[in-house]
Short mmCIF file of C-alpha atoms in Angstrom, two decimals:
data_model
loop_
_atom_site.label_atom_id
_atom_site.label_comp_id
_atom_site.label_asym_id
_atom_site.label_seq_id
_atom_site.Cartn_x
_atom_site.Cartn_y
_atom_site.Cartn_z
CA UNK A 1 26.98 -35.39 -12.25
CA UNK A 2 27.52 -35.65 -8.54
CA UNK A 3 27.75 -32.27 -6.76
CA UNK A 4 29.97 -31.87 -3.74
CA UNK A 5 29.15 -28.25 -3.22
CA UNK A 6 25.92 -26.28 -3.24
CA UNK A 7 25.87 -22.60 -4.18
CA UNK A 8 23.42 -21.29 -1.59
CA UNK A 9 23.47 -18.02 0.35
CA UNK A 10 22.22 -17.37 3.84
CA UNK A 11 21.82 -13.96 5.42
CA UNK A 12 20.42 -12.44 8.61
CA UNK A 13 16.88 -11.25 8.29
CA UNK A 14 16.68 -7.43 8.17
CA UNK A 15 13.62 -5.26 8.37
CA UNK A 16 13.50 -3.04 5.32
CA UNK A 17 11.02 -0.18 5.13
CA UNK A 18 9.83 0.38 1.59
CA UNK A 19 9.52 4.02 0.60
CA UNK A 20 7.96 5.56 -2.46
CA UNK A 21 10.78 7.04 -4.56
CA UNK A 22 10.10 10.15 -6.56
CA UNK A 23 11.06 10.36 -10.19
CA UNK A 24 13.56 13.05 -9.34
CA UNK A 25 15.32 10.72 -6.93
CA UNK A 26 15.53 7.92 -9.43
CA UNK A 27 16.51 10.10 -12.34
CA UNK A 28 19.24 12.00 -10.47
CA UNK A 29 17.62 15.37 -11.06
CA UNK A 30 18.63 18.25 -8.84
CA UNK A 31 20.74 18.41 -5.69
CA UNK A 32 19.89 16.24 -2.67
CA UNK A 33 19.12 18.52 0.30
CA UNK A 34 18.42 16.17 3.20
CA UNK A 35 21.64 16.84 5.13
CA UNK A 36 22.17 19.75 7.52
CA UNK A 37 24.60 21.14 10.08
CA UNK A 38 23.21 21.08 13.60
CA UNK A 39 24.72 24.38 14.69
CA UNK A 40 25.98 22.97 17.96
CA UNK A 41 28.52 20.41 16.78
CA UNK A 42 30.66 19.54 13.73
CA UNK A 43 29.29 17.46 10.89
CA UNK A 44 31.07 14.09 10.77
CA UNK A 45 31.28 11.65 7.83
CA UNK A 46 32.66 8.07 7.91
CA UNK A 47 34.06 6.67 4.66
CA UNK A 48 33.86 2.92 4.15
CA UNK A 49 35.94 1.72 1.19
CA UNK A 50 36.53 -1.66 -0.40
CA UNK A 51 34.28 -3.78 1.79
CA UNK A 52 34.10 -6.54 -0.82
CA UNK A 53 31.09 -8.38 0.61
CA UNK A 54 30.31 -11.66 -1.14
CA UNK A 55 33.91 -12.54 -1.96
CA UNK A 56 34.36 -16.32 -2.31
CA UNK A 57 30.71 -16.74 -1.40
CA UNK A 58 30.79 -20.47 -2.07
CA UNK A 59 33.34 -21.52 0.55
CA UNK A 60 33.87 -21.08 4.31
CA UNK A 61 36.38 -18.25 3.97
CA UNK A 62 34.15 -15.74 2.23
CA UNK A 63 31.19 -15.61 4.70
CA UNK A 64 33.63 -15.41 7.61
CA UNK A 65 35.23 -12.31 6.09
CA UNK A 66 31.83 -10.68 5.73
CA UNK A 67 31.14 -11.22 9.42
CA UNK A 68 34.48 -9.52 10.21
CA UNK A 69 33.55 -6.61 7.94
CA UNK A 70 30.24 -6.29 9.83
CA UNK A 71 32.34 -5.88 12.98
CA UNK A 72 34.53 -3.17 11.46
CA UNK A 73 31.51 -1.14 10.42
CA UNK A 74 29.77 -1.57 13.74
CA UNK A 75 32.83 -0.62 15.75
CA UNK A 76 33.62 2.49 13.70
CA UNK A 77 30.00 3.63 13.74
CA UNK A 78 29.70 3.18 17.51
CA UNK A 79 33.07 4.83 18.21
CA UNK A 80 32.68 7.79 15.86
CA UNK A 81 28.87 8.32 15.78
CA UNK A 82 28.98 9.97 12.33
CA UNK A 83 26.18 12.14 10.96
CA UNK A 84 26.59 10.56 7.53
CA UNK A 85 28.26 7.58 5.90
CA UNK A 86 29.72 7.28 2.38
CA UNK A 87 30.30 3.84 0.85
CA UNK A 88 33.21 4.64 -1.42
CA UNK A 89 33.00 1.78 -3.90
CA UNK A 90 33.70 -1.96 -4.12
CA UNK A 91 30.91 -2.54 -1.66
CA UNK A 92 30.67 -6.09 -3.07
CA UNK A 93 32.87 -8.40 -5.16
CA UNK A 94 30.44 -9.08 -8.00
CA UNK A 95 32.97 -11.12 -9.95
CA UNK A 96 32.54 -13.75 -7.17
CA UNK A 97 28.74 -13.71 -7.33
CA UNK A 98 27.46 -16.16 -9.96
CA UNK A 99 23.73 -15.43 -9.57
CA UNK A 100 21.92 -12.06 -9.45
CA UNK A 101 21.77 -11.86 -5.68
CA UNK A 102 24.32 -9.08 -5.28
CA UNK A 103 21.59 -6.93 -3.75
CA UNK A 104 21.49 -9.30 -0.76
CA UNK A 105 25.13 -8.58 -0.08
CA UNK A 106 24.54 -4.89 -0.71
CA UNK A 107 21.85 -5.00 2.01
CA UNK A 108 24.28 -6.69 4.39
CA UNK A 109 26.87 -3.96 3.78
CA UNK A 110 24.56 -1.04 4.44
CA UNK A 111 22.68 -2.64 7.33
CA UNK A 112 25.05 -1.62 10.19
CA UNK A 113 24.51 1.98 9.12
CA UNK A 114 20.80 1.63 8.51
CA UNK A 115 19.93 -0.04 11.82
CA UNK A 116 21.64 2.83 13.66
CA UNK A 117 19.46 5.35 11.82
CA UNK A 118 22.40 7.02 10.08
CA UNK A 119 21.86 8.33 6.54
CA UNK A 120 24.32 7.28 3.82
CA UNK A 121 25.20 7.44 0.16
CA UNK A 122 26.99 4.97 -2.13
CA UNK A 123 29.03 5.11 -5.27
CA UNK A 124 30.35 2.37 -7.50
CA UNK A 125 33.79 0.82 -7.76
CA UNK A 126 35.29 -1.54 -10.28
CA UNK A 127 34.07 -4.70 -8.52
CA UNK A 128 30.44 -3.79 -7.84
CA UNK A 129 29.10 -5.01 -11.19
CA UNK A 130 32.13 -6.92 -12.51
CA UNK A 131 31.45 -9.94 -14.67
CA UNK A 132 31.47 -13.26 -12.84
CA UNK A 133 34.88 -14.94 -12.96
CA UNK A 134 34.68 -18.70 -13.11
CA UNK A 135 36.86 -20.40 -10.48
CA UNK A 136 39.21 -22.86 -12.18
CA UNK A 137 38.64 -25.45 -9.44
CA UNK A 138 35.01 -25.72 -10.47
CA UNK A 139 36.20 -27.60 -13.55
CA UNK A 140 37.97 -30.24 -11.47
CA UNK A 141 36.43 -33.46 -10.24
CA UNK A 142 34.39 -31.51 -7.64
CA UNK A 143 32.37 -29.95 -10.41
CA UNK A 144 30.29 -26.77 -10.56
CA UNK A 145 28.14 -26.13 -7.47
CA UNK A 146 24.42 -26.48 -7.83
CA UNK A 147 22.88 -23.04 -8.18
CA UNK A 148 19.97 -22.00 -5.96
CA UNK A 149 18.35 -18.72 -6.85
CA UNK A 150 17.58 -16.32 -3.98
CA UNK A 151 13.91 -16.53 -2.90
CA UNK A 152 13.56 -12.79 -3.63
CA UNK A 153 14.44 -13.37 -7.26
CA UNK A 154 11.84 -12.25 -9.77
CA UNK A 155 13.04 -14.80 -12.26
CA UNK A 156 10.85 -17.77 -13.16
CA UNK A 157 13.46 -20.46 -12.76
CA UNK A 158 17.07 -21.18 -11.87
CA UNK A 159 18.04 -21.31 -15.50
CA UNK A 160 17.09 -17.67 -15.93
CA UNK A 161 19.05 -16.36 -12.98
CA UNK A 162 22.23 -18.37 -13.28
CA UNK A 163 25.56 -16.58 -13.91
CA UNK A 164 24.12 -13.24 -14.90
CA UNK A 165 25.13 -10.86 -12.15
CA UNK A 166 23.46 -7.65 -11.05
CA UNK A 167 23.84 -4.33 -12.88
CA UNK A 168 24.68 -0.91 -11.46
CA UNK A 169 21.13 0.26 -12.22
CA UNK A 170 19.53 -2.67 -10.45
CA UNK A 171 21.73 -2.25 -7.38
CA UNK A 172 21.03 1.48 -7.08
CA UNK A 173 17.29 1.17 -7.70
CA UNK A 174 17.06 -1.51 -4.99
CA UNK A 175 18.90 0.66 -2.48
CA UNK A 176 16.91 3.83 -3.18
CA UNK A 177 13.47 2.22 -3.30
CA UNK A 178 13.85 0.20 -0.10
CA UNK A 179 15.79 2.58 2.10
CA UNK A 180 14.47 6.02 3.13
CA UNK A 181 17.83 6.79 4.73
CA UNK A 182 19.70 6.40 1.47
CA UNK A 183 20.75 9.64 -0.24
CA UNK A 184 22.15 7.83 -3.26
CA UNK A 185 20.90 8.76 -6.72
CA UNK A 186 20.86 7.28 -10.21
CA UNK A 187 22.71 9.91 -12.19
CA UNK A 188 21.69 11.47 -15.49
CA UNK A 189 21.07 8.93 -18.23
CA UNK A 190 23.32 10.83 -20.63
CA UNK A 191 26.29 9.86 -18.43
CA UNK A 192 25.57 6.09 -18.49
CA UNK A 193 27.13 3.57 -18.22
CA UNK A 194 28.46 5.70 -15.36
CA UNK A 195 25.61 5.66 -12.84
CA UNK A 196 26.65 7.08 -9.44
CA UNK A 197 26.98 10.74 -10.51
CA UNK A 198 25.06 13.11 -8.24
CA UNK A 199 25.38 16.03 -5.82
CA UNK A 200 24.34 16.34 -2.17
CA UNK A 201 24.07 19.55 -0.21
CA UNK A 202 24.81 19.93 3.46
CA UNK A 203 22.61 22.86 4.41
CA UNK A 204 23.21 25.62 6.87
CA UNK A 205 21.96 25.19 10.42
CA UNK A 206 20.32 28.60 10.05
CA UNK A 207 18.51 27.99 6.75
CA UNK A 208 17.74 24.56 5.25
CA UNK A 209 17.77 26.04 1.73
CA UNK A 210 21.17 27.65 2.14
CA UNK A 211 24.13 25.41 1.19
CA UNK A 212 27.16 25.20 3.52
CA UNK A 213 28.98 22.33 1.69
CA UNK A 214 28.45 20.51 -1.59
CA UNK A 215 29.38 16.81 -1.93
CA UNK A 216 30.01 15.59 -5.49
CA UNK A 217 29.89 11.87 -6.33
CA UNK A 218 31.40 10.59 -9.59
CA UNK A 219 31.41 7.05 -10.98
CA UNK A 220 35.01 6.22 -11.93
CA UNK A 221 33.99 3.10 -13.89
CA UNK A 222 35.44 -0.37 -13.97
CA UNK A 223 33.72 -3.73 -13.90
CA UNK A 224 31.26 -3.59 -16.78
CA UNK A 225 33.09 -0.78 -18.61
CA UNK A 226 36.54 0.93 -18.59
CA UNK A 227 38.00 2.53 -15.44
CA UNK A 228 37.60 6.19 -16.37
CA UNK A 229 35.76 9.40 -15.61
CA UNK A 230 34.44 10.38 -19.03
CA UNK A 231 34.57 13.74 -20.76
CA UNK A 232 30.76 13.82 -20.49
CA UNK A 233 31.02 13.48 -16.72
CA UNK A 234 33.52 16.31 -16.57
CA UNK A 235 31.27 18.62 -18.60
CA UNK A 236 28.36 17.66 -16.28
CA UNK A 237 30.45 18.54 -13.24
CA UNK A 238 31.50 21.85 -14.73
CA UNK A 239 27.95 22.83 -15.68
CA UNK A 240 26.40 21.72 -12.39
CA UNK A 241 29.03 23.26 -10.13
CA UNK A 242 28.82 26.56 -11.98
CA UNK A 243 25.06 26.59 -11.74
CA UNK A 244 24.86 25.86 -8.02
CA UNK A 245 28.04 27.55 -6.81
CA UNK A 246 28.91 30.25 -9.36
CA UNK A 247 30.81 32.47 -6.97
CA UNK A 248 32.86 29.59 -5.53
CA UNK A 249 31.78 30.61 -2.02
CA UNK A 250 30.58 27.19 -0.89
CA UNK A 251 33.24 24.54 -0.07
CA UNK A 252 33.11 21.46 -2.31
CA UNK A 253 34.30 17.89 -1.58
CA UNK A 254 34.72 15.22 -4.31
CA UNK A 255 34.28 11.46 -4.03
CA UNK A 256 35.00 8.65 -6.48
CA UNK A 257 36.58 5.19 -6.25
CA UNK A 258 39.61 4.79 -8.53
CA UNK A 259 42.38 7.40 -8.11
CA UNK A 260 43.21 9.79 -10.90
CA UNK A 261 46.68 10.08 -12.42
CA UNK A 262 47.34 13.07 -10.19
CA UNK A 263 47.62 10.69 -7.21
CA UNK A 264 50.73 9.22 -8.83
CA UNK A 265 52.30 12.64 -9.04
CA UNK A 266 52.13 13.27 -5.30
CA UNK A 267 52.51 9.69 -4.02
CA UNK A 268 55.38 8.92 -1.63
CA UNK A 269 57.80 6.34 -2.96
CA UNK A 270 56.35 2.85 -2.52
CA UNK A 271 57.06 1.33 0.95
CA UNK A 272 58.86 4.48 2.04
CA UNK A 273 57.87 6.44 5.13
CA UNK A 274 55.16 9.03 4.62
CA UNK A 275 56.71 12.44 5.18
CA UNK A 276 55.23 15.92 5.54
CA UNK A 277 53.28 17.50 3.98
CA UNK A 278 51.67 14.12 3.32
CA UNK A 279 49.96 12.44 6.26
CA UNK A 280 49.13 8.72 6.62
CA UNK A 281 50.18 5.38 8.05
CA UNK A 282 50.41 2.80 5.23
CA UNK A 283 52.18 3.21 1.91
CA UNK A 284 52.63 -0.34 0.75
CA UNK A 285 51.86 -0.22 -2.96
CA UNK A 286 51.93 1.93 -6.04
CA UNK A 287 48.89 3.98 -7.01
CA UNK A 288 46.64 2.01 -9.36
CA UNK A 289 45.00 4.81 -11.29
CA UNK A 290 42.27 5.10 -13.89
CA UNK A 291 42.95 3.80 -17.38
CA UNK A 292 42.71 7.25 -18.95
CA UNK A 293 42.06 10.84 -17.87
CA UNK A 294 40.14 13.42 -19.88
CA UNK A 295 40.60 16.53 -17.75
CA UNK A 296 38.83 15.99 -14.44
CA UNK A 297 41.75 17.30 -12.38
CA UNK A 298 41.97 20.45 -14.48
CA UNK A 299 38.27 21.00 -13.89
CA UNK A 300 38.74 20.65 -10.12
CA UNK A 301 41.80 22.89 -10.00
CA UNK A 302 39.88 25.63 -11.76
CA UNK A 303 37.56 25.81 -8.78
CA UNK A 304 39.07 27.27 -5.59
CA UNK A 305 36.02 25.97 -3.74
CA UNK A 306 37.17 22.34 -4.20
CA UNK A 307 39.02 21.37 -1.01
CA UNK A 308 39.76 17.65 -1.39
CA UNK A 309 39.21 14.44 -3.35
CA UNK A 310 38.64 11.09 -1.60
CA UNK A 311 39.13 7.68 -3.21
CA UNK A 312 39.51 4.02 -2.28
CA UNK A 313 40.67 1.16 -4.56
CA UNK A 314 44.25 0.82 -3.27
CA UNK A 315 43.99 -1.24 -0.08
CA UNK A 316 47.56 -0.63 0.96
CA UNK A 317 47.40 3.18 0.94
CA UNK A 318 45.72 5.56 3.40
CA UNK A 319 47.61 8.85 2.94
CA UNK A 320 46.52 12.41 2.16
CA UNK A 321 48.89 14.59 0.09
CA UNK A 322 48.49 18.15 -1.13
CA UNK A 323 48.14 18.69 -4.88
CA UNK A 324 48.42 22.32 -5.94
CA UNK A 325 45.33 23.99 -4.39
CA UNK A 326 43.63 20.91 -2.94
CA UNK A 327 44.21 17.61 -1.12
CA UNK A 328 44.19 14.10 -2.57
CA UNK A 329 43.23 11.49 0.00
CA UNK A 330 42.80 7.72 0.17
CA UNK A 331 40.26 6.26 2.49
CA UNK A 332 41.21 3.15 4.47
CA UNK A 333 40.53 -0.45 3.48
CA UNK A 334 37.44 -1.18 5.57
CA UNK A 335 36.39 -4.69 4.61
CA UNK A 336 37.98 -8.08 5.19
CA UNK A 337 37.21 -9.04 1.62
CA UNK A 338 39.82 -8.08 -0.95
CA UNK A 339 43.59 -8.28 -0.90
CA UNK A 340 45.88 -7.26 1.95
CA UNK A 341 46.27 -8.05 5.63
CA UNK A 342 46.60 -4.50 6.98
CA UNK A 343 44.34 -3.61 9.92
CA UNK A 344 40.93 -2.35 8.83
CA UNK A 345 39.45 1.04 9.53
CA UNK A 346 37.72 4.08 8.10
CA UNK A 347 38.66 7.63 7.11
CA UNK A 348 36.66 10.14 9.10
CA UNK A 349 35.89 13.67 7.92
CA UNK A 350 34.78 16.37 10.32
CA UNK A 351 33.54 19.79 9.22
CA UNK A 352 32.59 22.94 11.05
CA UNK A 353 30.14 25.35 9.49
CA UNK A 354 31.06 28.91 10.38
CA UNK A 355 33.92 29.36 9.81
CA UNK A 356 34.30 26.32 7.58
CA UNK A 357 37.02 23.85 8.49
CA UNK A 358 37.75 20.28 7.39
CA UNK A 359 39.76 17.85 9.46
CA UNK A 360 40.33 14.14 8.93
CA UNK A 361 41.77 11.10 10.65
CA UNK A 362 41.75 7.31 10.43
CA UNK A 363 39.57 5.41 12.88
CA UNK A 364 40.52 1.78 13.32
CA UNK A 365 38.48 -1.35 14.05
CA UNK A 366 40.11 -1.57 17.50
CA UNK A 367 39.06 1.96 18.42
CA UNK A 368 42.44 3.63 17.92
CA UNK A 369 42.81 6.77 15.86
CA UNK A 370 45.75 8.22 13.94
CA UNK A 371 46.89 10.29 10.94
CA UNK A 372 45.15 13.53 11.91
CA UNK A 373 45.29 16.13 9.14
CA UNK A 374 43.78 19.57 8.59
CA UNK A 375 42.51 19.70 5.00
CA UNK A 376 40.97 23.19 5.10
CA UNK A 377 40.50 26.01 7.52
#
């Protein structure tokens, strides 16, 4: 059959330093302690959500969007100079990647952060390991593109690597093993298929062993399994948080991808203006929440140390709203992949150590900033 398209992928060449990962790093044991307040300035985090690298990888449109996403990341990183970056899910659009080369797009997504020497962490969204979705037009006269496996593939032949995708475990192992600046972890095996479940500590400027803030990462599912934070994950959070912060003295921030049902309770009416006490700039769709909820919000509300939850997923929302004792915040659609034509940007978090405070704003691709909000003081 004559082929009019060829499914090949071309990427810039990046230097990757290979590090030896400890078993604790790969198994998600313990709390990551590589982050620290400087003592002289606030600690700043940039959130990049819904980058969707690799979308429509077989045509002209897809690669052009990835170049634009590179520009967003570079502009925000240069304008904000964060101390840390969190990739808040849907880093790639795996359902558009018919061969197991998702790691190449993953590398492209983290590279603007890595080449600037900024540490980062990632968590999974519903598209990162989604099953490949066959484009209907491939069954027209044009036919299915010829598949070319990536040269880095460990598979023996093209037949072995065609239309298989890349799993959560494979993506996370690749990132951890090849990137010393990555603080990501493969979470406890008893929580699988949820993988990105782990805790990072931002240590005191006075004592590297003393925690000043805890960051909790939870895998909210989707893609290869239902969009949900499981009961097992909730029990893990309760046990871990009680063990490391029993007196609730250390502030805690929570990160996952798909909003919980609580976001629907506080959401402004769709397409209405965002009014106080909520703060934001776009409110163009309804909250698309997890498929089920098994008590995660109750677990968070039982801890006065939890200050805010941060999610992505909804590209047309960027607000923060109070929910009882804490704040529920969306990030900002950062990538040019995915739906929506709203301007791209990033949610920025800025913390001071003593006394603790947490402020946030949206930093745009064009350098403008807006939607300043105080989340804790």
